[in-house]
Protein backbone atom coordinates (compact mmCIF):
# COMPACT_ATOMS: atom_id res chain seq x y z
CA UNK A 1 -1.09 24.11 -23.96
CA UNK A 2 -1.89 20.60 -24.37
CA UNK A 3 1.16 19.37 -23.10
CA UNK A 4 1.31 21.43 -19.91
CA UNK A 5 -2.38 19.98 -19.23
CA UNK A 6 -1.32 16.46 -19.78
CA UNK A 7 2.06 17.19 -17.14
CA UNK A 8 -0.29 18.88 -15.04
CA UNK A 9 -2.57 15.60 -15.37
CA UNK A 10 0.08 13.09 -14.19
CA UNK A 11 1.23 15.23 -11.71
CA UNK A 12 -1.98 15.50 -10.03
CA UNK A 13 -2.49 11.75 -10.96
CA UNK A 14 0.85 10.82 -9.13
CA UNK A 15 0.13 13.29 -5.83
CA UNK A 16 -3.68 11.72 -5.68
CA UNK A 17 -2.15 8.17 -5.81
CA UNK A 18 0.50 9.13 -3.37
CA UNK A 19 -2.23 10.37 -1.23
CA UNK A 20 -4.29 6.98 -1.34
CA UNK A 21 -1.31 5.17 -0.50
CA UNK A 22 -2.36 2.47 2.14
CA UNK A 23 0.98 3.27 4.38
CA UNK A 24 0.85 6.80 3.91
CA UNK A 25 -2.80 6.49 5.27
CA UNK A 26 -1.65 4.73 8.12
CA UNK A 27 0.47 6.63 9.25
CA UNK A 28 -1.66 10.28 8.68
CA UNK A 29 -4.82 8.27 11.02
CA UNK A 30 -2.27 7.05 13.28
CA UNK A 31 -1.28 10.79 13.87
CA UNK A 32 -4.28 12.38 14.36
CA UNK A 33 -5.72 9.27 16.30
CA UNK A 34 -2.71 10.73 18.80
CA UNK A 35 -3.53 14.38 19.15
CA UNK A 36 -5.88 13.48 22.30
CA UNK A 37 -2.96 12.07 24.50
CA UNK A 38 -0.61 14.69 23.54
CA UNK A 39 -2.97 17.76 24.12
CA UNK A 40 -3.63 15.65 27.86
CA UNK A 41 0.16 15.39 28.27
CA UNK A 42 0.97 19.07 27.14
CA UNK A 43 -1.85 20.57 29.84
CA UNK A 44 0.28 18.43 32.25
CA UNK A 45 3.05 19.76 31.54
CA UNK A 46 1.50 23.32 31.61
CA UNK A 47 0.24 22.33 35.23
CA UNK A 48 3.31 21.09 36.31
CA UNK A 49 5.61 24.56 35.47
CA UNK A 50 2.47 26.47 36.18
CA UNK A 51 3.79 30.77 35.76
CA UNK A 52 1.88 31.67 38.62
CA UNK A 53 3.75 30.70 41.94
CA UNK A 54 1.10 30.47 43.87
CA UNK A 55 -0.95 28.28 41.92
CA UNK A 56 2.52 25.53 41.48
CA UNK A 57 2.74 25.87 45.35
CA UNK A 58 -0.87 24.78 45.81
CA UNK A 59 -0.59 22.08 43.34
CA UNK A 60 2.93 20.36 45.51
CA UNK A 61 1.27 21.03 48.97
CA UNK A 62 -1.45 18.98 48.36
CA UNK A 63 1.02 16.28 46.62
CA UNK A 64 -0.92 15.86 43.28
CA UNK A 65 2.30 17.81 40.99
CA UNK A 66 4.41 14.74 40.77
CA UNK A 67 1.22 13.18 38.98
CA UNK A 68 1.98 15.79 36.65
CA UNK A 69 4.71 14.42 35.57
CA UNK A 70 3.47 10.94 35.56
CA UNK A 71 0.97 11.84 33.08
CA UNK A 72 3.77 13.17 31.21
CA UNK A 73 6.17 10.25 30.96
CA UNK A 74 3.11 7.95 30.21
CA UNK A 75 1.42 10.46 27.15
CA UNK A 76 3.88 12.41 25.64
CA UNK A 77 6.96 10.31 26.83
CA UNK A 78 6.17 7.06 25.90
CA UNK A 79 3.75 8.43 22.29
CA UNK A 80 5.86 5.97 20.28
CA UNK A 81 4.64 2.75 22.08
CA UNK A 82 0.53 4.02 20.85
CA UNK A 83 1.78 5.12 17.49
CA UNK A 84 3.47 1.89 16.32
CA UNK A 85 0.21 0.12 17.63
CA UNK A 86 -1.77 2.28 15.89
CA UNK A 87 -0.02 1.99 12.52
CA UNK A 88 0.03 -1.19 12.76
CA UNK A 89 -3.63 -1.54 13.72
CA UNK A 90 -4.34 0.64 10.43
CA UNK A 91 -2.37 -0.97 7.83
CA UNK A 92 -3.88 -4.22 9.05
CA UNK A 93 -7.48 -2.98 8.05
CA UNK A 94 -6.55 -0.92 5.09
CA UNK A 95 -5.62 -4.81 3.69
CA UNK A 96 -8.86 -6.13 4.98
CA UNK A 97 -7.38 -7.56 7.86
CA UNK A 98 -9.70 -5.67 10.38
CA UNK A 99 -10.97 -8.69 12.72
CA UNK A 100 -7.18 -9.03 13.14
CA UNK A 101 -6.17 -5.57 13.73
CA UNK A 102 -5.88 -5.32 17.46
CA UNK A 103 -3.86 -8.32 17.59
CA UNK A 104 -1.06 -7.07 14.70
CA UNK A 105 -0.99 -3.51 17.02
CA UNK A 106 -0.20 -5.99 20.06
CA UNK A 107 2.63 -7.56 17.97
CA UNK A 108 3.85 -4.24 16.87
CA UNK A 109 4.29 -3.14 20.37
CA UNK A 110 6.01 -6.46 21.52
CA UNK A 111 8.37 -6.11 18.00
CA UNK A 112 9.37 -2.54 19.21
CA UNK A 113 10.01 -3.48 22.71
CA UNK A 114 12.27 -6.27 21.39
CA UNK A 115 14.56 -3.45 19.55
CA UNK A 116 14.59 -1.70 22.44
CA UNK A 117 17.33 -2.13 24.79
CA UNK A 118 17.19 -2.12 28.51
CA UNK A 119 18.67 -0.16 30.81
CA UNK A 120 19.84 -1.44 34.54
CA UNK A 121 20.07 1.06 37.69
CA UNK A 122 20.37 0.44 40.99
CA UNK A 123 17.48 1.31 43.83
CA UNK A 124 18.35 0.75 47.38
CA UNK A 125 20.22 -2.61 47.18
CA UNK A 126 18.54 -4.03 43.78
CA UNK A 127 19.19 -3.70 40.86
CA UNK A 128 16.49 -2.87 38.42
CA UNK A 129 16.12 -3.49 34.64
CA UNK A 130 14.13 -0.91 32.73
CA UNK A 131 13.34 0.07 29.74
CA UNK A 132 14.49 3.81 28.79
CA UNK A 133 12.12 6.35 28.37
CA UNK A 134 14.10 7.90 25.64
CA UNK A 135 13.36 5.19 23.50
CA UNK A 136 9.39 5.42 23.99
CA UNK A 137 9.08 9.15 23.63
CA UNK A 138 9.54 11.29 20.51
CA UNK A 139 13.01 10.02 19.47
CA UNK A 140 11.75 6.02 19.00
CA UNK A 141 9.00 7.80 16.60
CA UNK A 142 10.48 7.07 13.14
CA UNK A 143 11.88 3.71 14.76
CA UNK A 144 7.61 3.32 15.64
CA UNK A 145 6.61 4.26 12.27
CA UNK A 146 9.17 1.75 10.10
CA UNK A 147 8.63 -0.95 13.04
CA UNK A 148 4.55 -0.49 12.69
CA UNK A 149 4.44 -0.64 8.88
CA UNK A 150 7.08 -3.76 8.55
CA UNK A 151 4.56 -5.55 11.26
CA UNK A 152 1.60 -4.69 9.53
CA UNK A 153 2.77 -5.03 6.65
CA UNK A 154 4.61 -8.37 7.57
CA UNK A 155 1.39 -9.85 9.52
CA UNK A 156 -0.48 -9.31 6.55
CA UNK A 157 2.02 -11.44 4.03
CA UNK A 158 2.25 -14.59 6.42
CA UNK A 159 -1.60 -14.89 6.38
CA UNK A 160 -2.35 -14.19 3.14
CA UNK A 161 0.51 -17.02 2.53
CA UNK A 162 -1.63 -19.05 4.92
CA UNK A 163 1.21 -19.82 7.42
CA UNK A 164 -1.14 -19.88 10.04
CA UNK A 165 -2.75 -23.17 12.75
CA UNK A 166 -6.24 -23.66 11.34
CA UNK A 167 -9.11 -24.85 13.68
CA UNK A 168 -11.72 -27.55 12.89
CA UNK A 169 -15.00 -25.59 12.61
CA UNK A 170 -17.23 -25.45 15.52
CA UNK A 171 -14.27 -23.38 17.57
CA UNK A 172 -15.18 -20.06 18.34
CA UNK A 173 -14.11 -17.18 16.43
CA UNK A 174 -11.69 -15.44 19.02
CA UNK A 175 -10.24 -19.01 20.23
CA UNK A 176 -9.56 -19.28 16.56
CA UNK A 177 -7.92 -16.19 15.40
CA UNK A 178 -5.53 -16.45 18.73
CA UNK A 179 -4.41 -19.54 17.11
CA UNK A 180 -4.09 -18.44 13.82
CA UNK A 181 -2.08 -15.71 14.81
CA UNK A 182 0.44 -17.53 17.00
CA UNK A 183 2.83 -18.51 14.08
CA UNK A 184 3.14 -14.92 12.99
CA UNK A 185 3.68 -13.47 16.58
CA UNK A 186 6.87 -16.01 16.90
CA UNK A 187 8.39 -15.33 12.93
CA UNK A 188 7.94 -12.05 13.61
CA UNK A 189 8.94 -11.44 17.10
CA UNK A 190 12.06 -13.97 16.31
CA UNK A 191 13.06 -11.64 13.16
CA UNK A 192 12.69 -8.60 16.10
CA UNK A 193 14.92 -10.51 18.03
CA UNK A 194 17.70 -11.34 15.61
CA UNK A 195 17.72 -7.71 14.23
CA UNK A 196 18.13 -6.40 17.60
CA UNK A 197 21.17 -9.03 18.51
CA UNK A 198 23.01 -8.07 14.99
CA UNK A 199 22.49 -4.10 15.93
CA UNK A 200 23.72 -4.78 19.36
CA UNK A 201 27.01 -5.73 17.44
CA UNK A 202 27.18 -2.51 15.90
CA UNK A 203 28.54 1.31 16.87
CA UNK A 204 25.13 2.55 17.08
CA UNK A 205 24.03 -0.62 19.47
CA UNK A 206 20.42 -0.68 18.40
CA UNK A 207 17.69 0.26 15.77
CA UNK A 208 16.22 3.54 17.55
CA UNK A 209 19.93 4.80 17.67
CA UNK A 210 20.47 4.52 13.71
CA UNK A 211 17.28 5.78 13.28
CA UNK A 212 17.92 8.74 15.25
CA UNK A 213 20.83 9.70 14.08
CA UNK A 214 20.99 9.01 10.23
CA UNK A 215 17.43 10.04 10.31
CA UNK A 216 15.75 11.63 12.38
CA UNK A 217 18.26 13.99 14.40
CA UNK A 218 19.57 15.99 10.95
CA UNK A 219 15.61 16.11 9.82
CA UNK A 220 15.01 17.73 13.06
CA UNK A 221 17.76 20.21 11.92
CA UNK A 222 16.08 20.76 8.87
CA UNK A 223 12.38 20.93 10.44
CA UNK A 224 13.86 23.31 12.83
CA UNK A 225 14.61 26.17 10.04
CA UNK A 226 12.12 28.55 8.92
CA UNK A 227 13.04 28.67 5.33
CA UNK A 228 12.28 24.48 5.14
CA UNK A 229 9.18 24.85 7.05
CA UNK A 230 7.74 27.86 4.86
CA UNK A 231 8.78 25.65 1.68
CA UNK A 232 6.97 22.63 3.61
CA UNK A 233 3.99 24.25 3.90
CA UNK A 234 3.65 26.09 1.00
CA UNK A 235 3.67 22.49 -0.80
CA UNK A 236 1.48 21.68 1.71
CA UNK A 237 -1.01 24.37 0.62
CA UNK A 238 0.00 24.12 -3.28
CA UNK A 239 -1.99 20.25 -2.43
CA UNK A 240 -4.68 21.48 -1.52
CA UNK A 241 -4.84 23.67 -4.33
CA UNK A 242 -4.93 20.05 -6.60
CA UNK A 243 -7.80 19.71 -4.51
CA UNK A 244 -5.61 17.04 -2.38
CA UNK A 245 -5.83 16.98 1.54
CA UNK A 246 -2.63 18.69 1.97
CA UNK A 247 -2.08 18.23 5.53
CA UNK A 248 -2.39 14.47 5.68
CA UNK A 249 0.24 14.14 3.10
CA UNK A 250 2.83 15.91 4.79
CA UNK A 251 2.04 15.18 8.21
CA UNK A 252 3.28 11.36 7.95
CA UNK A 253 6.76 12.63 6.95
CA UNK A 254 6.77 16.30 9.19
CA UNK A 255 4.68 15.46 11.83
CA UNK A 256 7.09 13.37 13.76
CA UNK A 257 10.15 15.55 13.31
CA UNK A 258 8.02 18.17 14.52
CA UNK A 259 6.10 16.79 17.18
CA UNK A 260 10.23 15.95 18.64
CA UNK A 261 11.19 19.70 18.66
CA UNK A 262 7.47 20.31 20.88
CA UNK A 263 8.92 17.82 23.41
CA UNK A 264 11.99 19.59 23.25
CA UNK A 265 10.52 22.83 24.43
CA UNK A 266 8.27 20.98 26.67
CA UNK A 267 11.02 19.18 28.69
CA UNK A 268 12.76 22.78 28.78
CA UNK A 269 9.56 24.46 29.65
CA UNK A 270 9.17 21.84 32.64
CA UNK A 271 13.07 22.27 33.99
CA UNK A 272 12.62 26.19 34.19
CA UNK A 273 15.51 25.99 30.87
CA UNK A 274 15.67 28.18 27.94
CA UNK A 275 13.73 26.84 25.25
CA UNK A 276 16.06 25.40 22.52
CA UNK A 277 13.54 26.16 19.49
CA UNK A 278 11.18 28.82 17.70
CA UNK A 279 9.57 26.74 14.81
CA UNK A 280 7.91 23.39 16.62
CA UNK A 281 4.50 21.56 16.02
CA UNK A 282 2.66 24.29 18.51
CA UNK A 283 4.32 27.20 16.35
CA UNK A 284 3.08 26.10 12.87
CA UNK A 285 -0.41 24.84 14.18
CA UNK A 286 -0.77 28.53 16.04
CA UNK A 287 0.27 30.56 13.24
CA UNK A 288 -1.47 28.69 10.43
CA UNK A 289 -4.61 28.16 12.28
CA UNK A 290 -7.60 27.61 9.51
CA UNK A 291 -4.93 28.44 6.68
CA UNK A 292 -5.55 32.22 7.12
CA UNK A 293 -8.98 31.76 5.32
CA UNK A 294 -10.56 33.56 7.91
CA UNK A 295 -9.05 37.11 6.27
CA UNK A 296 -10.55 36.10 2.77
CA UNK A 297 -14.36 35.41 5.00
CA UNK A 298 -13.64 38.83 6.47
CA UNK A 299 -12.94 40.45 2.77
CA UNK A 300 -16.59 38.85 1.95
CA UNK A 301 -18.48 40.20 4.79
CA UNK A 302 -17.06 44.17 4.81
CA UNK A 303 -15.14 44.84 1.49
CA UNK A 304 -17.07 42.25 -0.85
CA UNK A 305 -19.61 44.12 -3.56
CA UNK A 306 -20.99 40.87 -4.78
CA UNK A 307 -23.97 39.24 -3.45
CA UNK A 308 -22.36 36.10 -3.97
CA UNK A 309 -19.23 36.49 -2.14
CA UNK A 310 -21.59 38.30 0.65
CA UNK A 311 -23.47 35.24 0.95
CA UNK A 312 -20.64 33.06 0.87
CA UNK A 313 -19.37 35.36 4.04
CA UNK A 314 -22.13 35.02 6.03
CA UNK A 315 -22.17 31.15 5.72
CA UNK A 316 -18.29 30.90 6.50
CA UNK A 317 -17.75 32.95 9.46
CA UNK A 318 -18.57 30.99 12.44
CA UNK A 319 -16.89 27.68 11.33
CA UNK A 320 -13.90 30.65 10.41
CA UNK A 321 -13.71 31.49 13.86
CA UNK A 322 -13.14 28.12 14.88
CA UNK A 323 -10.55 26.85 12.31
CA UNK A 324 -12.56 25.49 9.80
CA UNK A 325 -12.57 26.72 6.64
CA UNK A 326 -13.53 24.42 4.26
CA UNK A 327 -16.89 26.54 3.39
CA UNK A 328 -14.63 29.00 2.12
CA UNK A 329 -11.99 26.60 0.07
CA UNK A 330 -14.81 24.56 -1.56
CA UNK A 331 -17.09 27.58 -1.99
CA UNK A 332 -14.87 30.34 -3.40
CA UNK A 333 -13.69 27.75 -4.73
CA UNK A 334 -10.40 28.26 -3.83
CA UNK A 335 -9.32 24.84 -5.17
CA UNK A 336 -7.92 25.01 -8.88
CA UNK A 337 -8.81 28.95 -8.85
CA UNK A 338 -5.62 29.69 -10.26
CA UNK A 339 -6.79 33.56 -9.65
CA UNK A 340 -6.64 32.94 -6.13
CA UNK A 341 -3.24 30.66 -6.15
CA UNK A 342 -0.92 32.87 -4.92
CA UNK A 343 -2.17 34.11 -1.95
CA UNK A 344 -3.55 30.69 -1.21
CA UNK A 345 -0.72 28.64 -1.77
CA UNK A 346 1.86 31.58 0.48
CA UNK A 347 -0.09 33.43 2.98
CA UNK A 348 0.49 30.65 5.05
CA UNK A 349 4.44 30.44 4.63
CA UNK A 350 4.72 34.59 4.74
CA UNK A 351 2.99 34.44 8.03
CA UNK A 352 5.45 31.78 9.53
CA UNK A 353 8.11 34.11 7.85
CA UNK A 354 6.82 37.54 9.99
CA UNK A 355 5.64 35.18 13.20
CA UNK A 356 9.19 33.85 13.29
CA UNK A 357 11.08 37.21 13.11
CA UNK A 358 8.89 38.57 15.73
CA UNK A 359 9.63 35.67 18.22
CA UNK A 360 13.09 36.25 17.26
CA UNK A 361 13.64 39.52 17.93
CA UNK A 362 11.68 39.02 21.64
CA UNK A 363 8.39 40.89 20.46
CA UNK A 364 7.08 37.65 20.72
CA UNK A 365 7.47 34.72 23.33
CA UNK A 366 8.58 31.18 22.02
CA UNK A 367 6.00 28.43 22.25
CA UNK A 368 6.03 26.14 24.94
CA UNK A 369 5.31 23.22 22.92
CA UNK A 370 2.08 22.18 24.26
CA UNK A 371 -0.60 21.05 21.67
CA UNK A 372 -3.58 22.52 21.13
CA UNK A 373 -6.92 21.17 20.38
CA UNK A 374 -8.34 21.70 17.13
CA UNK A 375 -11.33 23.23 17.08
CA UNK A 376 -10.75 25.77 19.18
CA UNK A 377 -11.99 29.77 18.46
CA UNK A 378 -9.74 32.35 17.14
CA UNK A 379 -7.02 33.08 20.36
CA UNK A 380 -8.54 30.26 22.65
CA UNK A 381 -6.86 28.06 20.03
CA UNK A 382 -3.25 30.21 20.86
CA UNK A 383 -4.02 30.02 25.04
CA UNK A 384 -1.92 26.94 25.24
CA UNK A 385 1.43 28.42 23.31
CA UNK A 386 2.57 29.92 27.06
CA UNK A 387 1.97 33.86 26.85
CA UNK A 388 -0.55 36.71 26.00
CA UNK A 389 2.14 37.79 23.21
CA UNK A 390 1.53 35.11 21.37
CA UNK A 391 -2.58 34.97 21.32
CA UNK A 392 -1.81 38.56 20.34
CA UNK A 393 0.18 37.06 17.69
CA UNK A 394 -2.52 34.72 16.10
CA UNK A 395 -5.28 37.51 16.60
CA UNK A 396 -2.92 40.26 14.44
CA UNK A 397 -2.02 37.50 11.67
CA UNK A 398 -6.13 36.48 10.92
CA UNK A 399 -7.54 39.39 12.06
CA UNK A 400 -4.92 41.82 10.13
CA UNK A 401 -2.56 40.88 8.10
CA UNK A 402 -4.50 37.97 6.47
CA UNK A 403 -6.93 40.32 5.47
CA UNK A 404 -4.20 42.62 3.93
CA UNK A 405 -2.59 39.73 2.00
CA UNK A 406 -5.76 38.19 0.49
CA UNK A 407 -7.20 42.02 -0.47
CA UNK A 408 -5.73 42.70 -4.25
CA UNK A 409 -6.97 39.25 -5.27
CA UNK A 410 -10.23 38.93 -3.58
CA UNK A 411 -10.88 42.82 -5.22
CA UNK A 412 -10.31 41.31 -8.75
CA UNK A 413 -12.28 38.14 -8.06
CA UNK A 414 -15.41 40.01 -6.35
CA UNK A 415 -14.99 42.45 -9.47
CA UNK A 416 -15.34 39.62 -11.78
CA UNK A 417 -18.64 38.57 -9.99
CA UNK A 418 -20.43 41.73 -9.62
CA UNK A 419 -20.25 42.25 -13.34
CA UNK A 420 -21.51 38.95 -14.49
CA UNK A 421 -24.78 39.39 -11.44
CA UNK A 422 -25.36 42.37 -13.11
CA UNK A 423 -25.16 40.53 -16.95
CA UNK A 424 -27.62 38.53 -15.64
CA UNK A 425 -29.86 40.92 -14.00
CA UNK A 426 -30.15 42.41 -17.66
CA UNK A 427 -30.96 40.00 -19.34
């Protein structure tokens, strides 16, 4: 017993650590620092292939739809130029580099640009050099993510080694840090510069390329099957079970394979194409919504015996019905309540498991792709995935089957706690 407690120790030692890391963090705020300009670019997109005719015909007679699109290119399609600014940005403060920060996200940005190649086309009788949207969109995100932490990361080395210009005192502050970080803009930017010449020498002809296709392209492939996403998510939950903020562990590493296959559907959506994928971003953040916790809160309110559980319904249910169920997790507790692990740790993954067989077998439409805002109430939250069928969808999982899956173990924990209120009412 002692030895599975000390295991059980360092393994929760190791995920907690892990958790703390200063690039993980980064990256985890630098992804939910983005979930504003890709919610504005999905609604775009949604306005741009709008399903009702009538309403897409108003929208290009009065010339605003190609806007649409704009917004678009310049969210959604270029969301790897913010995140490697952002990362950047955040690994610079998490090393107490904060007066410095916006300036090591500007060299980020100018460090990516530098890997990127350009492209030339011709308009009327110029030629034009440009650089590729492809590049700046989804697939340049795990090109953004090594290119933001190597720049932080690099930035931070150089002036901790004090290769910087120094200014006699008396200068002011921002004259002085633009001086101070001149020589680490041109070592880094000339280290950009030579790693993009060698990769031009190569087969794959530049950094995003490799990265795309040794990395990201076959995770996509795995991000895109249901078994890998229920096993993602129920490790996902099994950290929050530690007591460990689940989500922004896995979302560095998921989040961008799965924020590619939403752009995927998006660009399909947009072109009037079939839609190439079932499990994206929009499909796990739809069918997971508040981690099915709203089922146990409904358990509390109508099945519950207990006063406490009762109470501990009441409290819950209207930050339930908007996603938030922390209440619930921390007041169960749910958290190391190893009589609540199961169903905690797997409703989530055996409602991805039913959600995707539904979609399927056409009783329920795909996702579109477009990203919803969290915070939203039960079904407003699922308006955004494209079709009735699949706010129908979310409604059925919390309102139904969560309920069903948490119901043997909630009956044996509210059991529990009805005997010991009434130990202690005889007493």
């Amino acid at each position: 017993m002692n030895n599975t407690s000390t295991k059980f120790s360092k393994v929760l030692s190791a995920v907690t650590a892990f958790s703390k890391n200063k690039y993980v963090k980064s990256v985890s705020d630098s992804m939910m620092t983005l979930i504003g300009i890709m919610v504005f670019g999905s609604f775009a997109v949604i306005l741009k292939a709008f399903p009702i005719k009538s309403v897409a015909t108003f929208f290009e007679n009065i010339g605003i739809a190609p806007y649409f699109g704009a917004i678009y290119n310049l969210t959604i399609g270029a969301i790897s130029i913010y995140l490697v600014f952002l990362i950047a940005k955040n690994l610079a403060s998490k090393f107490n580099f904060g007066d410095d920060s916006t300036t090591v996200g500007l060299i980020a940005i100018m460090n990516f640009l530098i890997l990127t190649p350009l492209g030339n086309f011709v308009s009327g009788e110029s030629n034009v050099t440009a650089i590729p949207l492809k590049w700046l969109g989804t697939s340049g995100m795990f090109s953004a993510i090594i290119v933001g932490l190597l720049v932080g990361r690099g930035y931070v080395f150089i002036k901790e080694k004090k290769w910087t210009i120094k200014m006699p005192p008396g200068v002011p502050p921002m004259v002085s840090r633009s001086f101070e970080s001149l020589i680490p803009t041109i070592l880094l930017g000339t280290l950009s510069a030579i790693i993009a010449y060698l990769f031009s020498l190569t087969s794959f002809g530049n950094m995003h390329q490799l990265m795309f296709t040794v990395l990201q392209n076959p995770l996509q492939g795995i991000g895109s099957s249901i078994w890998a996403i229920m096993l993602i998510i129920a490790f996902q939950q099994f950290l929050w079970f530690l007591g460990i903020h689940g989500t922004n562990i896995i979302t560095p590493v998921v989040a961008p394979i799965l924020m590619a296959l939403n752009v995927e559907n998006l660009s399909a959506y947009e072109a009037g194409k079939e839609m190439p994928h079932i499990v994206t971003h929009a499909f796990v953040n739809i069918v997971c919504w508040g981690g099915t916790a709203l089922g146990l809160v409904i358990l509390m309110l109508f099945v519950g015996k207990s006063k406490r559980y009762k109470e501990l319904g009441k409290l819950s249910v209207v930050p339930a019905l908007f996603g938030i169920t922390e209440p619930v997790i921390f007041g169960t507790p749910l958290v190391l309540n190893f009589k609540m692990a199961i169903p905690f740790i797997f409703n989530n993954s055996i409602c991805l498991g039913l959600a995707y067989l539904l979609t399927k077998i056409g009783l329920v439409a795909q996702t579109i792709g477009a990203q919803a805002v969290f915070g939203l109430p039960l079904g407003f939250h699922a308006s955004v995935g494209g079709s009735v069928s699949i706010i129908i969808l979310q409604l059925l999982i919390q309102l139904v089957l969560s309920p069903i899956l948490w119901y043997p173990w909630f009956k044996m924990l509210d059991k529990e706690a009805v005997i010991e209120e009434q130990k202690i009412l005889a007493q």
